[in-house]
Amino acid sequence: MNFLLFILLLPQVIFTWSHGWPKYNQEDDCLDVAIIGAGIGGTYTGYRLRNRGLKLAIFEYSDRIGGRMFTAALPTVPGTTVDFGAMRLNPKEHTFLAHTATQLGLKIVDFPLNYGNRNETIYYLRGRHLLPDELGGPRTPYNLRPNERLSPSDLLWRLYTENTNMSRYAYPSESEIYTIYTTDGYPLYTMSMDNFLSRYASREAYSYLRDALVWHHASGRFGAQIGFDFLTFLSDNTSPPDLKTVDNGMDQVPKRLLSAFVLASPRHSIHLNHHLTSMKGRPGNYRLTFQPTSTVAGYTKPTLLPNRHVCARKVVLAIQKDCVEKVDFAPYQSREFRRRLNTVYGVQSQKIFLAYPYPWKYFNNINENITHAKTNLPSKFTYDWREGSNGYWIHLPSYSDGESSVALWRELQNQGSTIYGSMPGAQRVSTEVRDRIHSYMSRIYRLPKSYIPSTVGGAMQLWDTFPFRAAWHIYKPGFRMEQTRDYMLKPFANHEVIHVAGSWWPNKLQGWSEAALRAVDLAVKRYL
């Protein structure tokens, strides 16, 4: 009922200040807290502060609530949702998210695909099909040394335990990561994955781990401590966790948070299509400048409307690293802030959903029990999403990360015509995308392309453009993650400017929505 009321009130709420905005030099008219970003971090901040009797406003760059929690329905499969960003949660680890969703009255349901159930997964590497138990065996299409002929998890474990002082019996704790040294004396956290793997593994083993682990950060410039996350992740795959999702889509969480925030007080407001470009002033009297934007078919661009200025006593930025970099704020030019801001690399990603009249891949008995595939092709991960409300079959034939993969799909999206039943604009699927997907699916599922029926719908999302030039962030080598998180939370002792994005959260939660919720919780307890 409250959420329906919020929807009815939304047109009025968005334009609360359309006539006479608070003047930056009139402190009595200031916002107590201006919250930048209406994703999970921004809406949760508003929710946590909703009963404080404060004058609060949330400002969002686009016309959409949710940020990387982005749920939609294919035009031809109404009533059945797809998630372009966050799509699952582990209640045992993502405790803030699970508790918050339950508190909001949302229904948490099973996510049966988990990370890809082991007994339902096939690998397609270098043109060869393998079951999980065959990885590292004689059919593995990599020229591995005898002591490297192991599963990806066992090989990674051997590389760490034989070439560092890491215990052979337990994963290191967060604090123990910084006490791990290689056998030749280098602190592990100062090394990149590329440096570590090239030092202790053959080139073929490097390629094997990169391809079989699939994720972009399995190799490359990222800090070598990220490998511990893979070890725990791979152990999860052996005994898969009971993953969940939110009924009707993950973006129900930020939408419900926003509803509770707005309904808590007439002094609360939400303003869409506002791009923060600069901050000036001092604590108690910050002048925020917003450039109005316009969103059409998922594309948000600046307009020629005059800038708007708002006064705020405190500012909470619930936006990613790339957005923070664009804000003109004098303290942001300090050397230490720039160093800390750039402790992480952005990782781009994308998802493509296609709808079919029937589950065609099961026509081959080999695929009868396969719901998930991993490949070194640019499609990377595939999942059987679910059957639509009208009987159509929705497939997730590509979930990939990394600049080269995303760049390919961006290029193909810009070519060809739009397929029948596609979402429009930024989420459109082109004939070139569909045809390339079918080429890959034919190889993965060992079926002629002629067996794949015409699509009856589709949608895709590329996380590679502002304000999401990256889908998530991973630490570079050489930085102590907890120290960086604490610094970025409130970087300047003499300013009430706070950052609550999950970009700088340490270790396993980095890149998950849970990280943003925990950053907000820490900020509320310490500074708000």
PDB file of C-alpha atoms in Angstrom, residues 226-336:
ATOM      1  CA  ILE A 226      41.920 -11.467  -5.111  1.00  0.00           C
ATOM      2  CA  GLY A 227      42.862 -15.107  -5.655  1.00  0.00           C
ATOM      3  CA  PHE A 228      41.704 -15.896  -2.111  1.00  0.00           C
ATOM      4  CA  ASP A 229      38.222 -14.801  -3.119  1.00  0.00           C
ATOM      5  CA  PHE A 230      38.356 -17.265  -5.998  1.00  0.00           C
ATOM      6  CA  LEU A 231      39.369 -20.044  -3.641  1.00  0.00           C
ATOM      7  CA  THR A 232      36.371 -19.449  -1.374  1.00  0.00           C
ATOM      8  CA  PHE A 233      34.133 -18.943  -4.406  1.00  0.00           C
ATOM      9  CA  LEU A 234      35.274 -22.224  -5.931  1.00  0.00           C
ATOM     10  CA  SER A 235      34.697 -24.030  -2.652  1.00  0.00           C
ATOM     11  CA  ASP A 236      31.163 -22.586  -2.756  1.00  0.00           C
ATOM     12  CA  ASN A 237      30.732 -24.173  -6.170  1.00  0.00           C
ATOM     13  CA  THR A 238      31.759 -27.563  -4.775  1.00  0.00           C
ATOM     14  CA  SER A 239      29.142 -27.243  -2.016  1.00  0.00           C
ATOM     15  CA  PRO A 240      26.926 -24.527  -3.488  1.00  0.00           C
ATOM     16  CA  PRO A 241      25.405 -22.002  -1.088  1.00  0.00           C
ATOM     17  CA  ASP A 242      21.678 -21.538  -0.911  1.00  0.00           C
ATOM     18  CA  LEU A 243      21.530 -18.398  -3.034  1.00  0.00           C
ATOM     19  CA  LYS A 244      18.426 -16.238  -3.036  1.00  0.00           C
ATOM     20  CA  THR A 245      16.939 -13.339  -4.956  1.00  0.00           C
ATOM     21  CA  VAL A 246      14.110 -10.858  -4.430  1.00  0.00           C
ATOM     22  CA  ASP A 247      10.710 -11.711  -5.830  1.00  0.00           C
ATOM     23  CA  ASN A 248       9.872  -9.480  -8.817  1.00  0.00           C
ATOM     24  CA  GLY A 249      13.450  -8.293  -9.136  1.00  0.00           C
ATOM     25  CA  MET A 250      16.316  -6.935  -7.089  1.00  0.00           C
ATOM     26  CA  ASP A 251      15.461  -3.293  -7.725  1.00  0.00           C
ATOM     27  CA  GLN A 252      12.459  -3.722  -5.443  1.00  0.00           C
ATOM     28  CA  VAL A 253      14.912  -3.100  -2.589  1.00  0.00           C
ATOM     29  CA  PRO A 254      15.984   0.484  -3.501  1.00  0.00           C
ATOM     30  CA  LYS A 255      12.439   1.320  -4.618  1.00  0.00           C
ATOM     31  CA  ARG A 256      10.987   0.245  -1.289  1.00  0.00           C
ATOM     32  CA  LEU A 257      13.774   2.066   0.571  1.00  0.00           C
ATOM     33  CA  LEU A 258      12.931   5.231  -1.348  1.00  0.00           C
ATOM     34  CA  SER A 259       9.226   4.809  -0.655  1.00  0.00           C
ATOM     35  CA  ALA A 260       9.857   4.549   3.099  1.00  0.00           C
ATOM     36  CA  PHE A 261      12.184   7.575   2.947  1.00  0.00           C
ATOM     37  CA  VAL A 262       9.712   9.833   1.121  1.00  0.00           C
ATOM     38  CA  LEU A 263       6.694   8.807   3.176  1.00  0.00           C
ATOM     39  CA  ALA A 264       8.509   9.318   6.492  1.00  0.00           C
ATOM     40  CA  SER A 265       8.386  13.133   6.290  1.00  0.00           C
ATOM     41  CA  PRO A 266       7.259  15.987   4.030  1.00  0.00           C
ATOM     42  CA  ARG A 267      10.795  17.349   4.504  1.00  0.00           C
ATOM     43  CA  HIS A 268      12.183  14.499   2.388  1.00  0.00           C
ATOM     44  CA  SER A 269      12.404  14.707  -1.404  1.00  0.00           C
ATOM     45  CA  ILE A 270      13.782  12.932  -4.451  1.00  0.00           C
ATOM     46  CA  HIS A 271      14.999  14.737  -7.560  1.00  0.00           C
ATOM     47  CA  LEU A 272      15.630  12.805 -10.751  1.00  0.00           C
ATOM     48  CA  ASN A 273      17.749  13.948 -13.708  1.00  0.00           C
ATOM     49  CA  HIS A 274      20.177  15.997 -11.631  1.00  0.00           C
ATOM     50  CA  HIS A 275      23.907  15.688 -12.275  1.00  0.00           C
ATOM     51  CA  LEU A 276      26.161  16.984  -9.497  1.00  0.00           C
ATOM     52  CA  THR A 277      28.966  18.922 -11.170  1.00  0.00           C
ATOM     53  CA  SER A 278      30.543  20.930  -8.344  1.00  0.00           C
ATOM     54  CA  MET A 279      30.665  21.500  -4.590  1.00  0.00           C
ATOM     55  CA  LYS A 280      31.914  24.653  -2.902  1.00  0.00           C
ATOM     56  CA  GLY A 281      31.817  26.081   0.575  1.00  0.00           C
ATOM     57  CA  ARG A 282      32.352  24.834   4.094  1.00  0.00           C
ATOM     58  CA  PRO A 283      30.632  22.482   6.576  1.00  0.00           C
ATOM     59  CA  GLY A 284      27.157  23.752   7.295  1.00  0.00           C
ATOM     60  CA  ASN A 285      26.976  25.669   4.023  1.00  0.00           C
ATOM     61  CA  TYR A 286      27.962  23.746   0.907  1.00  0.00           C
ATOM     62  CA  ARG A 287      26.858  25.050  -2.440  1.00  0.00           C
ATOM     63  CA  LEU A 288      26.009  22.167  -4.751  1.00  0.00           C
ATOM     64  CA  THR A 289      25.634  22.792  -8.473  1.00  0.00           C
ATOM     65  CA  PHE A 290      23.470  20.444 -10.502  1.00  0.00           C
ATOM     66  CA  GLN A 291      23.244  20.254 -14.267  1.00  0.00           C
ATOM     67  CA  PRO A 292      19.759  19.131 -15.374  1.00  0.00           C
ATOM     68  CA  THR A 293      19.751  16.010 -17.549  1.00  0.00           C
ATOM     69  CA  SER A 294      17.211  14.271 -19.747  1.00  0.00           C
ATOM     70  CA  THR A 295      16.679  10.532 -20.103  1.00  0.00           C
ATOM     71  CA  VAL A 296      15.197   9.086 -23.298  1.00  0.00           C
ATOM     72  CA  ALA A 297      15.013   5.308 -23.910  1.00  0.00           C
ATOM     73  CA  GLY A 298      17.655   4.640 -21.276  1.00  0.00           C
ATOM     74  CA  TYR A 299      20.150   7.247 -22.509  1.00  0.00           C
ATOM     75  CA  THR A 300      20.800  10.165 -20.136  1.00  0.00           C
ATOM     76  CA  LYS A 301      22.368  13.359 -21.467  1.00  0.00           C
ATOM     77  CA  PRO A 302      22.891  16.907 -20.199  1.00  0.00           C
ATOM     78  CA  THR A 303      20.349  19.544 -21.206  1.00  0.00           C
ATOM     79  CA  LEU A 304      20.666  23.269 -21.941  1.00  0.00           C
ATOM     80  CA  LEU A 305      18.498  24.176 -18.957  1.00  0.00           C
ATOM     81  CA  PRO A 306      20.172  26.461 -16.418  1.00  0.00           C
ATOM     82  CA  ASN A 307      22.105  24.877 -13.581  1.00  0.00           C
ATOM     83  CA  ARG A 308      20.462  24.591 -10.191  1.00  0.00           C
ATOM     84  CA  HIS A 309      22.127  25.398  -6.891  1.00  0.00           C
ATOM     85  CA  VAL A 310      21.348  23.825  -3.534  1.00  0.00           C
ATOM     86  CA  CYS A 311      22.614  24.482  -0.023  1.00  0.00           C
ATOM     87  CA  ALA A 312      23.470  21.503   2.210  1.00  0.00           C
ATOM     88  CA  ARG A 313      25.099  21.140   5.610  1.00  0.00           C
ATOM     89  CA  LYS A 314      26.429  17.674   4.842  1.00  0.00           C
ATOM     90  CA  VAL A 315      26.877  15.749   1.595  1.00  0.00           C
ATOM     91  CA  VAL A 316      26.765  11.975   1.172  1.00  0.00           C
ATOM     92  CA  LEU A 317      27.991  10.709  -2.190  1.00  0.00           C
ATOM     93  CA  ALA A 318      26.578   7.265  -2.959  1.00  0.00           C
ATOM     94  CA  ILE A 319      28.201   7.156  -6.396  1.00  0.00           C
ATOM     95  CA  GLN A 320      31.002   5.218  -8.028  1.00  0.00           C
ATOM     96  CA  LYS A 321      34.619   6.249  -8.379  1.00  0.00           C
ATOM     97  CA  ASP A 322      34.168   7.519 -11.951  1.00  0.00           C
ATOM     98  CA  CYS A 323      31.350   9.834 -10.855  1.00  0.00           C
ATOM     99  CA  VAL A 324      33.313  11.187  -7.893  1.00  0.00           C
ATOM    100  CA  GLU A 325      36.170  12.053 -10.258  1.00  0.00           C
ATOM    101  CA  LYS A 326      33.840  14.286 -12.292  1.00  0.00           C
ATOM    102  CA  VAL A 327      32.801  16.460  -9.344  1.00  0.00           C
ATOM    103  CA  ASP A 328      34.602  19.811  -9.086  1.00  0.00           C
ATOM    104  CA  PHE A 329      35.488  20.052  -5.394  1.00  0.00           C
ATOM    105  CA  ALA A 330      38.789  21.657  -4.411  1.00  0.00           C
ATOM    106  CA  PRO A 331      39.800  19.072  -1.757  1.00  0.00           C
ATOM    107  CA  TYR A 332      39.445  16.339  -4.382  1.00  0.00           C
ATOM    108  CA  GLN A 333      42.604  17.676  -6.018  1.00  0.00           C
ATOM    109  CA  SER A 334      44.799  16.745  -3.064  1.00  0.00           C
ATOM    110  CA  ARG A 335      47.491  14.206  -3.833  1.00  0.00           C
ATOM    111  CA  GLU A 336      46.432  11.814  -1.069  1.00  0.00           C
TER     112      GLU A 336
END
